Short mmCIF file of C-alpha atoms in Angstrom, two decimals:
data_model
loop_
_atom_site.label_atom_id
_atom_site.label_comp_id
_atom_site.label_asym_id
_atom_site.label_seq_id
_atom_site.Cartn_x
_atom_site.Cartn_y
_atom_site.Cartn_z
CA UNK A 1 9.89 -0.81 -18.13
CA UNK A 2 9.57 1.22 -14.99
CA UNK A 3 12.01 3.54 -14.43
CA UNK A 4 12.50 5.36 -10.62
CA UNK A 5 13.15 8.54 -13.03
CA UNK A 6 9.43 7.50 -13.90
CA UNK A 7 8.42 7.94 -10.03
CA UNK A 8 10.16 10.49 -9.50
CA UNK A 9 9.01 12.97 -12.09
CA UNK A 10 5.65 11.90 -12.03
CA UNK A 11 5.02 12.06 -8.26
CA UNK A 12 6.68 15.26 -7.88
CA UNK A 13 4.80 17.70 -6.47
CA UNK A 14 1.69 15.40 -5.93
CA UNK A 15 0.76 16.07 -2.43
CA UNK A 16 -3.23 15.64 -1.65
CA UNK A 17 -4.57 18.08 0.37
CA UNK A 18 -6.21 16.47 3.85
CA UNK A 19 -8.97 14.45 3.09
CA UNK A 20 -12.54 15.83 3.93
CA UNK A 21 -14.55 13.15 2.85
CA UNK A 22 -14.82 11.14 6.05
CA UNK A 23 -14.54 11.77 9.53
CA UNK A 24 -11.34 9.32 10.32
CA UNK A 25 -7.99 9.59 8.95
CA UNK A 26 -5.44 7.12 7.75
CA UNK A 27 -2.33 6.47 5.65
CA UNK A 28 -0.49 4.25 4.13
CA UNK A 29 2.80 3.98 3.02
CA UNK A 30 3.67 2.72 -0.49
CA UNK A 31 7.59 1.66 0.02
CA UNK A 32 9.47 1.61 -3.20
CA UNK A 33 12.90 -0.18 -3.79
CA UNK A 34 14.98 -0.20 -7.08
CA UNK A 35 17.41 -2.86 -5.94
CA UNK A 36 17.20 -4.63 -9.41
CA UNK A 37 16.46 -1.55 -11.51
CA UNK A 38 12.71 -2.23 -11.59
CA UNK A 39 10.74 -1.25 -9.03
CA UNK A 40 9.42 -3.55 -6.35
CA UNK A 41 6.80 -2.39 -3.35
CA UNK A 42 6.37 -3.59 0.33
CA UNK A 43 3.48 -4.90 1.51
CA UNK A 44 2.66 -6.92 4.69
CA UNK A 45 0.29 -9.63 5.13
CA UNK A 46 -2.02 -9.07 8.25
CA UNK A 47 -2.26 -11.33 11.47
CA UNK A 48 -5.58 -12.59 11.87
CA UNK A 49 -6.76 -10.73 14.54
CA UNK A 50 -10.10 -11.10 16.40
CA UNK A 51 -11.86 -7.04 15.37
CA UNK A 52 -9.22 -6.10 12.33
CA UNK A 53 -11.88 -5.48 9.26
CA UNK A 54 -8.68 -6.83 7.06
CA UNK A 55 -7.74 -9.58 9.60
CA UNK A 56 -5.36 -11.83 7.62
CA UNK A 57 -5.52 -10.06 4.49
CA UNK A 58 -2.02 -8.28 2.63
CA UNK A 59 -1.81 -4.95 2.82
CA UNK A 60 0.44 -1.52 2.61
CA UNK A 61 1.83 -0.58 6.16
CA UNK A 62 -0.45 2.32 7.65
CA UNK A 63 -3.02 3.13 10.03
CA UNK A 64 -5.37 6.03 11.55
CA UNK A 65 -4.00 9.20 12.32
CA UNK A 66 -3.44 9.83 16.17
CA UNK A 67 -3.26 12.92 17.94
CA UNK A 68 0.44 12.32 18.03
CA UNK A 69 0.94 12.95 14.55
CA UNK A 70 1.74 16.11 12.97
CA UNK A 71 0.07 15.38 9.76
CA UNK A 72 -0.91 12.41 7.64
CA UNK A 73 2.89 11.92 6.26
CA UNK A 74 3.77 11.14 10.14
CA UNK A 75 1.05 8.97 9.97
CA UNK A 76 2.34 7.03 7.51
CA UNK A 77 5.81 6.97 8.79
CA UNK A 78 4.86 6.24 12.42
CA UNK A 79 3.16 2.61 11.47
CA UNK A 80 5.31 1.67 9.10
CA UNK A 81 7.98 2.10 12.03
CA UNK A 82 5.39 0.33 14.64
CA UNK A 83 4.16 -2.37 11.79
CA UNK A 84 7.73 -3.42 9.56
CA UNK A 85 10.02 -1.34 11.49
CA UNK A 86 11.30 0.28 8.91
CA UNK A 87 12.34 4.11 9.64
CA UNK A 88 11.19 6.41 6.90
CA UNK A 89 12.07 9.42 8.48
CA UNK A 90 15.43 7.72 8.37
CA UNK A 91 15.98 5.74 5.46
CA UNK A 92 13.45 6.62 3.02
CA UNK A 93 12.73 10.01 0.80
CA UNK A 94 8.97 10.91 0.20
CA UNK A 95 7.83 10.90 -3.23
CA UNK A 96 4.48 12.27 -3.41
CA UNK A 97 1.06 10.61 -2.71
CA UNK A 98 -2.08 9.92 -4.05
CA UNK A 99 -5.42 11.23 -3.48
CA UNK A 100 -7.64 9.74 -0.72
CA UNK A 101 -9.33 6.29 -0.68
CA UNK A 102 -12.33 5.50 1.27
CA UNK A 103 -12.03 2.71 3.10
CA UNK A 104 -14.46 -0.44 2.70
CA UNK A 105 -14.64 -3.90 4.58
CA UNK A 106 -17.11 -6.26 4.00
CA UNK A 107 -18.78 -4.53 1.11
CA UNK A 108 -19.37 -1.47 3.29
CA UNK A 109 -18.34 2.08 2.55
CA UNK A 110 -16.55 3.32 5.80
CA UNK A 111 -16.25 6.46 7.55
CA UNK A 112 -12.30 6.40 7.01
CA UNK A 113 -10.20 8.06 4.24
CA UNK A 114 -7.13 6.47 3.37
CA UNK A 115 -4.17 8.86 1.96
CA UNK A 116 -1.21 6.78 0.22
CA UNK A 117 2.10 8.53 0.42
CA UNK A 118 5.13 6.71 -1.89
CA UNK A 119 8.27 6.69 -0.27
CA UNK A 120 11.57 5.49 -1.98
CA UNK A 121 13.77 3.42 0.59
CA UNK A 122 17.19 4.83 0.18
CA UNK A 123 18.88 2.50 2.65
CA UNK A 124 18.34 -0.91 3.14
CA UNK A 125 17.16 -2.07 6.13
CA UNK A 126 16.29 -5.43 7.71
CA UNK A 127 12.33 -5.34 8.33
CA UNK A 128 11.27 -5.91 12.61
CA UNK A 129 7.56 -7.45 12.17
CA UNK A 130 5.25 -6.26 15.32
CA UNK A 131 2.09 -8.29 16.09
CA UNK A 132 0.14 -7.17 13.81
CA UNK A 133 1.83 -7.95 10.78
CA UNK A 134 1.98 -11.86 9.73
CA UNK A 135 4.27 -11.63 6.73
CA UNK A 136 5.88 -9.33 4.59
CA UNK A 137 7.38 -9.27 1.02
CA UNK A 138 8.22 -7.09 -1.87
CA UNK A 139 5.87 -7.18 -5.15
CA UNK A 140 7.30 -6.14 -8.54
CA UNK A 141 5.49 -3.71 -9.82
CA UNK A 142 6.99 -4.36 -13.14
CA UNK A 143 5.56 -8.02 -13.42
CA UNK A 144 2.20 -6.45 -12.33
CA UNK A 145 2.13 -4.02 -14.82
CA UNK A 146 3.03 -6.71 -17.47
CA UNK A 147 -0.34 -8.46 -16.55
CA UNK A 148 2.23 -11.25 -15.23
CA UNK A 149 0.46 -11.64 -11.00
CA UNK A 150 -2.89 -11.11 -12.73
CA UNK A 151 -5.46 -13.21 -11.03
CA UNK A 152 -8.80 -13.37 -9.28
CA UNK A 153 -9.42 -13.32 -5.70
CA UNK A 154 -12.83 -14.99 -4.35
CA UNK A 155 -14.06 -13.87 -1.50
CA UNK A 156 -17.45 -14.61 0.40
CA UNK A 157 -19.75 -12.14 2.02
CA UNK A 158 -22.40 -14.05 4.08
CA UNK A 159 -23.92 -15.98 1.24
CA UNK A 160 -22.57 -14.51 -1.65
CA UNK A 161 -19.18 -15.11 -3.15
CA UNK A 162 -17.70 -12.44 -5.30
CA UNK A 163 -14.82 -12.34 -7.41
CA UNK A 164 -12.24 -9.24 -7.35
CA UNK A 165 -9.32 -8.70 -9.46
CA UNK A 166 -5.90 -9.36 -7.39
CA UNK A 167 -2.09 -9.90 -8.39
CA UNK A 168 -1.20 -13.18 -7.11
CA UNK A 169 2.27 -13.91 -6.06
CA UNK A 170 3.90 -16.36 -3.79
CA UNK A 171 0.84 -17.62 -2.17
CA UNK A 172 -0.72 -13.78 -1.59
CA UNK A 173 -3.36 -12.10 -3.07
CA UNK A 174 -3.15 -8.39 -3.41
CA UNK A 175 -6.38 -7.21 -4.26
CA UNK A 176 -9.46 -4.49 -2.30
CA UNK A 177 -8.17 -1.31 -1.21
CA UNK A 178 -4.53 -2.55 -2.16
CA UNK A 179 -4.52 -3.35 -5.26
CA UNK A 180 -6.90 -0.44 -5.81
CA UNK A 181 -3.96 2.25 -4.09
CA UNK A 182 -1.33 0.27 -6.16
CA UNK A 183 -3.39 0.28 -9.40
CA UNK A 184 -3.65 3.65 -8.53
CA UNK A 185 -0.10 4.60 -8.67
CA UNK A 186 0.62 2.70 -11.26
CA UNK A 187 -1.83 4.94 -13.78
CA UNK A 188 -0.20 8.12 -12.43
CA UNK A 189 3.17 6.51 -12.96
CA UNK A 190 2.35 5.29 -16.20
CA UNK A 191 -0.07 7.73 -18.02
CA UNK A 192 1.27 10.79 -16.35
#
């Protein structure tokens, strides 16, 4: 069973240093509610939008760093505001955060690193959807972990249709950079 003790203690301390392995910055913002003593994590499904590499697919709430930011942390906590509008600064405590994923879309390696930061929402809040987000839901992480949402996600590249591993769960696939952030977590969280 995941504990938020678990989270806690194992994200403490774990702040990455700025990435340096791209030229474009982004975060994310892994949202983490213990409303039913396990933990569950927000993610948003994506509008389809005409020049979004991850048009219509789920995702954390995040986006590229802007001038405007102070450092990657108010990165993350300035989308999720503009995306769920959810406050962070607010009503969530920051956890830690992960080390930085480069970003890929349509089997390309991008010049963008991704930093995840967990943050543990410590007042509820309802959730304001802006235009760019379709849908959004919590995820168990404890039914993940249990192999329960296990799945695999098809997806076709020009001619070629791959399969990738995803948690499924009501009518979403979690699964690219995602489910590899999430994963992610969950081996910290897990194997210390």
């Amino acid at each position: 069973m995941l504990s938020k003790r678990q989270f806690e203690t194992r994200l403490r301390g774990r702040l990455p240093p700025p990435p340096t392995c791209a030229p474009a910055r982004a975060a994310v913002a892994a949202i983490l509610r213990f409303d039913r003593d396990a933990p569950d994590v927000l993610l948003m499904k994506r509008a389809t939008r005409p020049g979004d590499r991850w048009s219509g697919q789920v995702s954390l709430p995040g986006g590229r760093e802007e001038p405007v930011d102070a450092d990657l942390v108010a990165t993350a906590i300035r989308e999720t505001r503009e995306e769920v509008g959810l406050d962070l600064a607010r009503r969530g405590r920051l956890l830690g955060g992960l080390p930085p994923t480069r970003a890929i879309a349509r089997g390309a390696v991008l010049p963008l690193a991704i930093v995840p930061f967990v943050f543990e929402l410590v007042e509820p809040a309802p959730l304001a959807l802006n235009a760019e987000a379709a849908a959004a839901f919590w995820l168990p992480l404890d039914r993940a972990v249990a192999g329960e949402l296990d799945a695999t996600h098809r997806y076709r590249l020009g001619p070629v249709e791959r399969e990738f591993p995803c948690w499924r769960y009501e009518g979403h696939d979690v699964w690219g950079l995602t489910y590899r952030m999430l994963r992610d977590l969950l081996d910290v969280v897990t194997r210390g």
